[in-house]
mmCIF file of C-alpha atoms and ligand atoms in Angstrom:
data_model
loop_
_atom_site.group_PDB
_atom_site.id
_atom_site.type_symbol
_atom_site.label_atom_id
_atom_site.label_comp_id
_atom_site.label_asym_id
_atom_site.label_seq_id
_atom_site.Cartn_x
_atom_site.Cartn_y
_atom_site.Cartn_z
ATOM 1 C CA MET A 224 0.000 0.000 0.000
ATOM 2 C CA LEU A 225 1.278 3.395 -0.863
ATOM 3 C CA ILE A 226 0.677 6.434 1.227
ATOM 4 C CA ARG A 227 -0.655 8.919 -1.238
ATOM 5 C CA ARG A 228 -0.864 12.479 -0.145
ATOM 6 C CA LYS A 229 -3.162 14.032 -2.609
ATOM 7 C CA LYS A 230 -5.627 16.607 -1.528
ATOM 8 C CA ALA A 231 -8.044 15.433 1.127
ATOM 9 C CA SER A 232 -10.683 14.546 -1.439
ATOM 10 C CA GLY A 233 -11.136 18.206 -2.145
ATOM 11 C CA VAL A 234 -12.687 18.701 1.250
ATOM 12 C CA ALA A 235 -12.157 22.188 2.552
ATOM 13 C CA SER A 236 -11.835 22.375 6.297
ATOM 14 C CA HIS A 237 -14.825 24.682 6.629
ATOM 15 C CA GLU A 238 -17.022 21.950 5.109
ATOM 16 C CA ILE A 239 -16.148 19.466 7.800
ATOM 17 C CA THR A 240 -18.917 18.696 10.284
ATOM 18 C CA PRO A 241 -17.725 19.686 13.701
ATOM 19 C CA GLU A 242 -18.178 17.112 16.408
ATOM 20 C CA SER A 243 -20.541 19.393 18.297
ATOM 21 C CA VAL A 244 -23.019 19.418 15.413
ATOM 22 C CA TYR A 245 -23.001 15.624 15.301
ATOM 23 C CA LEU A 246 -23.478 15.289 19.046
ATOM 24 C CA ASN A 247 -26.328 17.715 18.839
ATOM 25 C CA ARG A 248 -28.001 15.723 16.114
ATOM 26 C CA ARG A 249 -27.766 12.608 18.218
ATOM 27 C CA GLN A 250 -29.441 14.286 21.128
ATOM 28 C CA ILE A 251 -32.243 15.316 18.831
ATOM 29 C CA ILE A 252 -32.552 11.770 17.503
ATOM 30 C CA LYS A 253 -32.652 10.397 21.029
ATOM 31 C CA ALA A 254 -35.225 12.871 22.205
ATOM 32 C CA SER A 255 -37.440 12.215 19.198
ATOM 33 C CA GLY A 256 -38.144 8.562 19.645
ATOM 34 C CA LEU A 257 -36.577 5.315 20.627
ATOM 35 C CA VAL A 258 -34.421 5.821 23.629
ATOM 36 C CA ALA A 259 -31.138 3.998 24.090
ATOM 37 C CA GLY A 260 -31.702 0.863 26.095
ATOM 38 C CA SER A 261 -35.097 0.059 24.646
ATOM 39 C CA LEU A 262 -33.537 -2.469 22.289
ATOM 40 C CA VAL A 263 -33.863 -5.456 24.536
ATOM 41 C CA ALA A 264 -33.749 -9.073 23.446
ATOM 42 C CA GLY A 265 -37.212 -10.360 22.658
ATOM 43 C CA SER A 266 -38.327 -7.126 21.077
ATOM 44 C CA ALA A 267 -35.447 -7.270 18.604
ATOM 45 C CA VAL A 268 -37.626 -7.818 15.546
ATOM 46 C CA SER A 269 -39.912 -4.880 16.075
ATOM 47 C CA ALA A 270 -36.960 -2.804 17.238
ATOM 48 C CA PHE A 271 -35.226 -3.538 13.959
ATOM 49 C CA ASP A 272 -38.204 -2.408 11.928
ATOM 50 C CA ALA A 273 -38.451 0.750 13.974
ATOM 51 C CA VAL A 274 -34.760 1.556 13.907
ATOM 52 C CA MET A 275 -33.533 0.472 10.463
ATOM 53 C CA PRO A 276 -33.762 3.239 7.851
ATOM 54 C CA LYS A 277 -35.938 2.412 4.871
ATOM 55 C CA ASP A 278 -33.466 4.012 2.499
ATOM 56 C CA LYS A 279 -29.974 5.429 2.477
ATOM 57 C CA THR A 280 -30.995 9.007 2.992
ATOM 58 C CA THR A 281 -32.777 8.288 6.283
ATOM 59 C CA LYS A 282 -31.009 8.059 9.634
ATOM 60 C CA PHE A 283 -31.332 5.226 12.118
ATOM 61 C CA ALA A 284 -34.192 6.099 14.441
ATOM 62 C CA GLY A 285 -32.161 5.972 17.606
ATOM 63 C CA VAL A 286 -29.528 3.350 18.329
ATOM 64 C CA ALA A 287 -28.491 2.001 21.715
ATOM 65 C CA LYS A 288 -25.048 3.030 22.838
ATOM 66 C CA GLY A 289 -22.678 0.111 23.061
ATOM 67 C CA TYR A 290 -19.174 -0.212 24.431
ATOM 68 C CA SER A 291 -16.943 2.687 23.462
ATOM 69 C CA LYS A 292 -13.743 3.503 25.258
ATOM 70 C CA LEU A 293 -12.043 6.661 24.135
ATOM 71 C CA GLY A 294 -8.955 8.325 25.524
ATOM 72 C CA GLU A 295 -8.929 11.943 26.611
ATOM 73 C CA THR A 296 -7.306 13.096 23.395
ATOM 74 C CA ASP A 297 -9.524 11.080 21.054
ATOM 75 C CA LYS A 298 -11.803 13.308 19.001
ATOM 76 C CA LEU A 299 -14.309 12.092 16.444
ATOM 77 C CA THR A 300 -13.007 12.247 12.891
ATOM 78 C CA PRO A 301 -15.250 14.622 10.945
ATOM 79 C CA LEU A 302 -17.800 12.850 8.745
ATOM 80 C CA GLU A 303 -16.429 14.413 5.572
ATOM 81 C CA LEU A 304 -12.982 13.032 6.299
ATOM 82 C CA ALA A 305 -14.213 9.566 7.335
ATOM 83 C CA THR A 306 -16.183 9.385 4.074
ATOM 84 C CA GLY A 307 -13.731 11.234 1.826
ATOM 85 C CA TYR A 308 -10.363 9.678 2.665
ATOM 86 C CA ASN A 309 -10.738 5.922 2.210
ATOM 87 C CA ASN A 310 -9.120 2.672 1.241
ATOM 88 C CA PHE A 311 -11.377 0.568 -0.978
ATOM 89 C CA TYR A 312 -9.316 -0.697 -3.893
ATOM 90 C CA GLU A 313 -12.394 -2.003 -5.708
ATOM 91 C CA PHE A 314 -13.009 1.670 -6.499
ATOM 92 C CA GLY A 315 -9.387 2.662 -7.145
ATOM 93 C CA THR A 316 -6.176 3.007 -5.158
ATOM 94 C CA GLY A 317 -6.275 6.738 -4.403
ATOM 95 C CA LYS A 318 -7.665 7.954 -1.114
ATOM 96 C CA ASP A 319 -10.345 10.000 -2.831
ATOM 97 C CA ASP A 320 -11.162 7.376 -5.496
ATOM 98 C CA PRO A 321 -13.750 5.513 -3.380
ATOM 99 C CA ALA A 322 -15.759 8.668 -2.656
ATOM 100 C CA GLN A 323 -15.522 9.697 -6.304
ATOM 101 C CA ASN A 324 -16.231 6.321 -7.915
ATOM 102 C CA ALA A 325 -18.580 4.474 -5.547
ATOM 103 C CA GLY A 326 -21.687 6.533 -6.336
ATOM 104 C CA PRO A 327 -23.223 4.125 -8.898
ATOM 105 C CA PHE A 328 -22.666 1.086 -6.644
ATOM 106 C CA LYS A 329 -25.979 -0.459 -5.519
ATOM 107 C CA PRO A 330 -25.786 -1.870 -1.983
ATOM 108 C CA LEU A 331 -29.443 -2.921 -1.998
ATOM 109 C CA PRO A 332 -30.876 -5.441 -2.603
ATOM 110 C CA TRP A 333 -28.123 -7.493 -0.942
ATOM 111 C CA THR A 334 -27.733 -11.097 0.082
ATOM 112 C CA ILE A 335 -25.210 -12.664 2.429
ATOM 113 C CA LYS A 336 -24.250 -16.296 2.076
ATOM 114 C CA VAL A 337 -23.197 -18.123 5.235
ATOM 115 C CA ASP A 338 -21.653 -21.517 4.571
ATOM 116 C CA GLY A 339 -18.965 -23.987 5.552
ATOM 117 C CA LEU A 340 -18.679 -25.831 8.852
ATOM 118 C CA CYS A 341 -21.847 -24.748 10.614
ATOM 119 C CA ALA A 342 -25.256 -26.177 11.494
ATOM 120 C CA LYS A 343 -27.307 -23.302 10.052
ATOM 121 C CA PRO A 344 -25.912 -22.325 6.657
ATOM 122 C CA GLY A 345 -28.029 -20.198 4.359
ATOM 123 C CA THR A 346 -28.339 -17.296 1.976
ATOM 124 C CA LEU A 347 -30.062 -14.394 3.640
ATOM 125 C CA ASP A 348 -31.511 -11.159 2.499
ATOM 126 C CA PHE A 349 -29.830 -8.164 4.181
ATOM 127 C CA ASP A 350 -32.780 -7.412 6.500
ATOM 128 C CA ASP A 351 -33.203 -11.055 7.481
ATOM 129 C CA PHE A 352 -29.508 -11.278 8.222
ATOM 130 C CA LEU A 353 -29.691 -8.295 10.570
ATOM 131 C CA LYS A 354 -33.104 -8.709 12.151
ATOM 132 C CA PRO A 355 -32.320 -10.951 15.134
ATOM 133 C CA HIS A 356 -29.520 -8.642 16.251
ATOM 134 C CA ALA A 357 -29.612 -5.426 18.223
ATOM 135 C CA LEU A 358 -28.075 -2.427 16.499
ATOM 136 C CA GLU A 359 -25.601 -0.527 18.635
ATOM 137 C CA GLU A 360 -23.384 2.470 18.307
ATOM 138 C CA ARG A 361 -19.682 1.832 18.950
ATOM 139 C CA ILE A 362 -17.170 4.624 18.776
ATOM 140 C CA TYR A 363 -13.815 3.104 17.888
ATOM 141 C CA ARG A 364 -10.350 4.188 16.894
ATOM 142 C CA MET A 365 -9.409 2.824 13.468
ATOM 143 C CA ARG A 366 -5.696 2.439 12.738
ATOM 144 C CA CYS A 367 -4.630 1.836 9.142
ATOM 145 C CA VAL A 368 -1.419 -0.107 8.579
ATOM 146 C CA GLU A 369 -0.257 2.985 6.641
ATOM 147 C CA ALA A 370 0.118 4.824 9.983
ATOM 148 C CA TRP A 371 -2.911 7.083 9.906
ATOM 149 C CA SER A 372 -5.910 6.702 12.166
ATOM 150 C CA MET A 373 -9.444 7.963 12.700
ATOM 151 C CA VAL A 374 -12.147 7.820 15.379
ATOM 152 C CA ILE A 375 -15.462 6.695 13.922
ATOM 153 C CA PRO A 376 -18.940 6.255 15.442
ATOM 154 C CA TRP A 377 -20.161 3.027 13.845
ATOM 155 C CA VAL A 378 -23.625 1.496 13.936
ATOM 156 C CA GLY A 379 -23.437 -2.273 13.930
ATOM 157 C CA ILE A 380 -24.221 -5.664 15.393
ATOM 158 C CA SER A 381 -22.141 -7.966 17.547
ATOM 159 C CA LEU A 382 -20.137 -10.415 15.443
ATOM 160 C CA ALA A 383 -20.077 -12.795 18.429
ATOM 161 C CA ASP A 384 -23.879 -13.021 18.237
ATOM 162 C CA VAL A 385 -23.722 -13.699 14.512
ATOM 163 C CA VAL A 386 -21.197 -16.502 15.031
ATOM 164 C CA LYS A 387 -23.403 -18.138 17.675
ATOM 165 C CA ARG A 388 -26.499 -17.896 15.534
ATOM 166 C CA PHE A 389 -25.074 -19.975 12.680
ATOM 167 C CA GLU A 390 -23.745 -22.635 15.088
ATOM 168 C CA PRO A 391 -20.209 -23.379 13.928
ATOM 169 C CA GLN A 392 -19.048 -26.974 14.301
ATOM 170 C CA GLY A 393 -16.145 -27.865 16.572
ATOM 171 C CA SER A 394 -13.897 -28.296 13.544
ATOM 172 C CA ALA A 395 -14.478 -24.666 12.470
ATOM 173 C CA LYS A 396 -11.528 -22.620 13.666
ATOM 174 C CA TYR A 397 -11.824 -19.528 11.455
ATOM 175 C CA ILE A 398 -14.332 -17.395 9.604
ATOM 176 C CA GLN A 399 -13.497 -16.275 6.099
ATOM 177 C CA PHE A 400 -15.154 -13.156 4.689
ATOM 178 C CA GLU A 401 -15.479 -12.136 1.052
ATOM 179 C CA THR A 402 -16.299 -8.831 -0.623
ATOM 180 C CA ILE A 403 -18.640 -8.673 -3.587
ATOM 181 C CA VAL A 404 -17.230 -8.904 -7.118
ATOM 182 C CA ARG A 405 -19.134 -6.574 -9.404
ATOM 183 C CA PRO A 406 -16.767 -5.110 -12.003
ATOM 184 C CA GLU A 407 -19.610 -3.298 -13.787
ATOM 185 C CA GLU A 408 -19.999 -1.088 -10.718
ATOM 186 C CA MET A 409 -16.479 -1.284 -9.281
ATOM 187 C CA VAL A 410 -13.958 0.382 -11.528
ATOM 188 C CA GLY A 411 -10.987 -1.034 -9.608
ATOM 189 C CA GLN A 412 -12.116 -4.568 -10.484
ATOM 190 C CA ARG A 413 -11.965 -3.873 -14.206
ATOM 191 C CA GLY A 414 -8.887 -4.365 -16.353
ATOM 192 C CA ARG A 415 -5.421 -5.315 -15.257
ATOM 193 C CA GLY A 416 -3.609 -4.428 -12.090
ATOM 194 C CA GLY A 417 -5.091 -4.013 -8.663
ATOM 195 C CA LEU A 418 -5.683 -6.835 -6.258
ATOM 196 C CA PRO A 419 -6.943 -10.339 -6.992
ATOM 197 C CA TRP A 420 -10.709 -10.353 -6.375
ATOM 198 C CA PRO A 421 -12.649 -11.036 -4.315
ATOM 199 C CA TYR A 422 -11.004 -9.237 -1.414
ATOM 200 C CA VAL A 423 -10.752 -11.868 1.325
ATOM 201 C CA GLU A 424 -10.261 -11.536 5.058
ATOM 202 C CA GLY A 425 -10.552 -13.780 8.057
ATOM 203 C CA LEU A 426 -10.545 -14.076 11.811
ATOM 204 C CA ARG A 427 -10.078 -16.908 14.243
ATOM 205 C CA ILE A 428 -13.474 -17.857 15.696
ATOM 206 C CA ASP A 429 -12.379 -16.758 19.152
ATOM 207 C CA GLU A 430 -11.302 -13.366 17.774
ATOM 208 C CA ALA A 431 -14.639 -13.038 15.993
ATOM 209 C CA SER A 432 -16.341 -13.873 19.278
ATOM 210 C CA ASN A 433 -14.619 -11.080 21.173
ATOM 211 C CA PRO A 434 -17.236 -8.512 22.198
ATOM 212 C CA LEU A 435 -15.336 -5.681 20.455
ATOM 213 C CA ALA A 436 -15.772 -7.168 16.965
ATOM 214 C CA ILE A 437 -18.789 -5.873 15.052
ATOM 215 C CA LEU A 438 -20.360 -5.980 11.634
ATOM 216 C CA ALA A 439 -21.120 -2.350 10.833
ATOM 217 C CA VAL A 440 -24.077 -1.168 8.795
ATOM 218 C CA GLY A 441 -23.747 2.535 9.474
ATOM 219 C CA LEU A 442 -21.616 5.392 10.652
ATOM 220 C CA TYR A 443 -22.525 8.709 12.206
ATOM 221 C CA GLY A 444 -26.085 7.470 12.733
ATOM 222 C CA ALA A 445 -26.785 6.820 9.042
ATOM 223 C CA PRO A 446 -26.415 3.811 6.705
ATOM 224 C CA LEU A 447 -22.853 3.212 5.503
ATOM 225 C CA PRO A 448 -21.846 5.289 2.516
ATOM 226 C CA ASN A 449 -20.747 3.093 -0.396
ATOM 227 C CA GLN A 450 -17.112 4.140 0.021
ATOM 228 C CA ASN A 451 -17.101 2.843 3.605
ATOM 229 C CA GLY A 452 -18.290 -0.630 2.632
ATOM 230 C CA ALA A 453 -22.058 -0.535 2.246
ATOM 231 C CA PRO A 454 -24.143 -2.273 3.206
ATOM 232 C CA LEU A 455 -22.128 -4.418 5.653
ATOM 233 C CA ARG A 456 -18.473 -4.380 6.714
ATOM 234 C CA LEU A 457 -16.293 -5.780 9.436
ATOM 235 C CA VAL A 458 -14.808 -3.614 12.206
ATOM 236 C CA VAL A 459 -12.117 -5.117 14.458
ATOM 237 C CA PRO A 460 -10.637 -2.100 16.212
ATOM 238 C CA TRP A 461 -7.516 -3.752 17.656
ATOM 239 C CA LYS A 462 -6.295 -4.778 14.203
ATOM 240 C CA TYR A 463 -4.974 -2.821 11.249
ATOM 241 C CA GLY A 464 -7.690 -1.396 9.036
ATOM 242 C CA PHE A 465 -7.197 -3.840 6.164
ATOM 243 C CA LYS A 466 -8.793 -6.556 8.324
ATOM 244 C CA GLY A 467 -12.026 -4.518 8.171
ATOM 245 C CA ILE A 468 -13.341 -6.036 4.951
ATOM 246 C CA LYS A 469 -16.068 -4.074 3.177
ATOM 247 C CA SER A 470 -19.282 -4.933 1.303
ATOM 248 C CA ILE A 471 -19.388 -8.502 2.593
ATOM 249 C CA VAL A 472 -21.370 -11.085 0.598
ATOM 250 C CA ARG A 473 -20.071 -14.301 2.083
ATOM 251 C CA MET A 474 -18.998 -15.657 5.459
ATOM 252 C CA SER A 475 -17.613 -19.197 5.626
ATOM 253 C CA PHE A 476 -16.740 -21.257 8.688
ATOM 254 C CA VAL A 477 -13.496 -23.041 7.859
ATOM 255 C CA GLU A 478 -10.876 -25.248 9.456
ATOM 256 C CA ASN A 479 -7.723 -23.575 8.139
ATOM 257 C CA GLU A 480 -6.398 -20.023 8.246
ATOM 258 C CA PRO A 481 -7.994 -18.056 5.390
ATOM 259 C CA LYS A 482 -5.648 -16.603 2.784
ATOM 260 C CA ASN A 483 -6.362 -12.943 3.355
ATOM 261 C CA THR A 484 -5.740 -10.648 0.427
ATOM 262 C CA TRP A 485 -2.932 -8.447 1.738
ATOM 263 C CA LYS A 486 -0.976 -11.338 3.219
ATOM 264 C CA ALA A 487 -1.379 -13.225 -0.054
ATOM 265 C CA MET A 488 -0.101 -10.145 -1.939
ATOM 266 C CA GLN A 489 2.935 -9.463 0.249
ATOM 267 C CA SER A 490 3.435 -11.730 3.237
ATOM 268 C CA SER A 491 6.685 -9.997 4.193
ATOM 269 C CA GLU A 492 4.680 -6.834 4.897
ATOM 270 C CA TYR A 493 1.153 -7.908 5.880
ATOM 271 C CA GLY A 494 0.066 -10.792 8.076
ATOM 272 C CA PHE A 495 -3.069 -12.662 8.991
ATOM 273 C CA TYR A 496 -3.248 -11.433 12.577
ATOM 274 C CA ALA A 497 -2.330 -7.819 11.803
ATOM 275 C CA ASN A 498 -2.740 -6.732 15.400
ATOM 276 C CA VAL A 499 -1.829 -3.076 15.911
ATOM 277 C CA ASN A 500 1.608 -3.130 17.504
ATOM 278 C CA PRO A 501 3.881 -0.097 17.924
ATOM 279 C CA LYS A 502 6.899 -2.358 18.435
ATOM 280 C CA VAL A 503 6.722 -4.161 15.115
ATOM 281 C CA ASP A 504 7.536 -1.836 12.249
ATOM 282 C CA HIS A 505 6.303 -2.242 8.731
ATOM 283 C CA PRO A 506 9.401 -2.987 6.613
ATOM 284 C CA ARG A 507 8.966 0.398 4.874
ATOM 285 C CA TRP A 508 7.831 2.631 7.739
ATOM 286 C CA THR A 509 7.612 2.867 11.497
ATOM 287 C CA GLN A 510 4.506 1.744 13.369
ATOM 288 C CA ALA A 511 5.601 3.450 16.600
ATOM 289 C CA SER A 512 3.498 6.519 15.822
ATOM 290 C CA GLU A 513 0.576 7.574 13.645
ATOM 291 C CA ARG A 514 -1.217 10.612 12.237
ATOM 292 C CA ARG A 515 -4.684 11.006 13.737
ATOM 293 C CA LEU A 516 -6.989 12.352 11.055
ATOM 294 C CA ASP A 517 -9.475 14.139 13.267
ATOM 295 C CA GLY A 518 -9.633 17.517 11.584
ATOM 296 C CA GLY A 519 -7.066 18.856 14.040
ATOM 297 C CA GLY A 520 -4.266 19.415 11.531
ATOM 298 C CA SER A 521 -4.100 21.532 8.405
ATOM 299 C CA LEU A 522 -5.397 20.185 5.068
ATOM 300 C CA GLY A 523 -8.525 18.865 6.731
ATOM 301 C CA GLY A 524 -6.537 17.090 9.410
ATOM 302 C CA LEU A 525 -4.182 15.331 6.999
ATOM 303 C CA LEU A 526 -1.197 17.126 8.423
ATOM 304 C CA ALA A 527 -2.016 16.216 12.004
ATOM 305 C CA ALA A 528 0.834 15.814 14.445
ATOM 306 C CA ARG A 529 2.038 12.292 15.057
ATOM 307 C CA ARG A 530 1.001 10.553 18.242
ATOM 308 C CA PRO A 531 2.243 7.314 19.788
ATOM 309 C CA THR A 532 0.552 4.161 18.545
ATOM 310 C CA LEU A 533 -0.990 2.062 21.302
ATOM 311 C CA MET A 534 -0.589 -1.710 21.685
ATOM 312 C CA PHE A 535 -3.672 -3.376 20.187
ATOM 313 C CA ASN A 536 -4.739 0.156 19.268
ATOM 314 C CA GLY A 537 -5.533 0.825 22.923
ATOM 315 C CA TYR A 538 -7.709 -2.279 23.388
ATOM 316 C CA GLU A 539 -5.048 -4.426 25.062
ATOM 317 C CA GLU A 540 -7.122 -5.038 28.171
ATOM 318 C CA GLU A 541 -9.985 -6.419 26.100
ATOM 319 C CA VAL A 542 -8.085 -8.588 23.606
ATOM 320 C CA ALA A 543 -4.580 -9.460 24.829
ATOM 321 C CA GLY A 544 -5.870 -12.737 26.285
ATOM 322 C CA LEU A 545 -6.613 -13.976 22.759
ATOM 323 C CA TYR A 546 -2.901 -14.043 22.025
ATOM 324 C CA ALA A 547 -1.488 -15.490 25.241
ATOM 325 C CA GLY A 548 1.548 -17.578 24.379
ATOM 326 C CA MET A 549 1.884 -16.143 20.867
ATOM 327 C CA ASN A 550 5.018 -14.319 19.812
ATOM 328 C CA LEU A 551 3.915 -10.719 19.339
ATOM 329 C CA ALA A 552 7.336 -9.540 18.158
ATOM 330 C CA THR A 553 6.519 -10.390 14.571
ATOM 331 C CA HIS A 554 4.063 -8.910 12.121
ATOM 332 C CA TYR A 555 2.529 -12.329 11.302
HETATM 333 N N1 MTE B 671 -13.083 -4.955 0.136
HETATM 334 C C1 MTE B 671 -12.184 -4.121 0.682
HETATM 335 N N2 MTE B 671 -12.211 -3.903 2.003
HETATM 336 C C2 MTE B 671 -11.294 -3.041 2.573
HETATM 337 C C3 MTE B 671 -10.287 -2.430 1.779
HETATM 338 C C4 MTE B 671 -10.300 -2.695 0.375
HETATM 339 O O1 MTE B 671 -9.474 -2.179 -0.398
HETATM 340 N N3 MTE B 671 -11.266 -3.522 -0.134
HETATM 341 N N4 MTE B 671 -9.361 -1.602 2.377
HETATM 342 C C5 MTE B 671 -9.113 -1.834 3.816
HETATM 343 C C6 MTE B 671 -8.243 -0.829 4.423
HETATM 344 S S1 MTE B 671 -6.603 -0.892 4.030
HETATM 345 C C7 MTE B 671 -8.701 0.051 5.368
HETATM 346 S S2 MTE B 671 -7.653 1.091 6.193
HETATM 347 C C8 MTE B 671 -10.147 0.172 5.654
HETATM 348 C C9 MTE B 671 -10.592 1.597 5.439
HETATM 349 O O2 MTE B 671 -11.912 1.787 5.843
HETATM 350 P P1 MTE B 671 -12.588 3.215 5.637
HETATM 351 O O3 MTE B 671 -12.329 3.650 4.238
HETATM 352 O O4 MTE B 671 -14.027 3.016 5.938
HETATM 353 O O5 MTE B 671 -11.932 4.143 6.618
HETATM 354 O O6 MTE B 671 -10.944 -0.667 4.837
HETATM 355 C C10 MTE B 671 -10.407 -1.959 4.609
HETATM 356 N N5 MTE B 671 -11.364 -2.794 3.908
HETATM 357 MO MO1 MO B 672 -5.492 0.280 5.699
#
């Protein structure tokens, strides 16, 4: 992956939504209807119908607040930056290509195939896939392997709950995820060059069952923009961003470690585990520090000061146990 420093998707800093405006909006949403905490198990189906937007231009009608643990210096990344500076090679390799090229992509209707070593395989319509699960907001840091990071308020469902629901067999040790292949709508999938498609990622089942892992369907209280992986993408905040596979159409329970795209491309630089680790440098750059794109620097935050990178991206307490006995001094 190259760090390209073009303009920040042409976003002028005055166009960036300040955090205060967003917080305000959320208070309005809360006051206007469903109150956080009303999404209890048992009423999940009706809650889904009440909460899920009917189209992309409508906001979620109130979403329960889930686990979010931010540090004192963590500020939300402005919406325009989170949706204007992206990695989504299906739409091109430049940071502003996804926002520019993903417009014609149609995230609905959508089906998700769940297969492999599980008792309840199936092909589900997007709504049916989501319905049994409570939607939650999770504000997480996201650290790209390229040494920039953001803080994003996601809307999503617990991946642990999804795993349980499909009842993996004892022999299933991993989940493999695949992104859609649709070259007619994804310019990066046409012609030569680029990555081999589909984009593939994976997690160990116990990683996928960690309460921090979610499948996101929205950000900033609205359905995911196409460039962020509509309609469904993975978010695993203690790992480098490339683990967060976008526009998922297939989840397979498998016995062996999935061949994830970036490791398959360049295993000397990208691993399967890809846990954020300030002590293990990328062969071409340091991972000890990062630029936090939160609007705080010039050029829409792109020239933000560097800050120290945290072990497991600051989620060590929650996830370190998954890797007990593993050698963390390698990029894997
Ligand atoms: N299918 C697919 N998923 C992907 C990528 C990609 O190129 N294709 N890029 C990854 C990388 S490198 C990062 S950093 C994050 C970026 O997510 P964002 O654009 O929503 O911030 O998406 C990840 N998911
Ligand atoms: Mo990334």
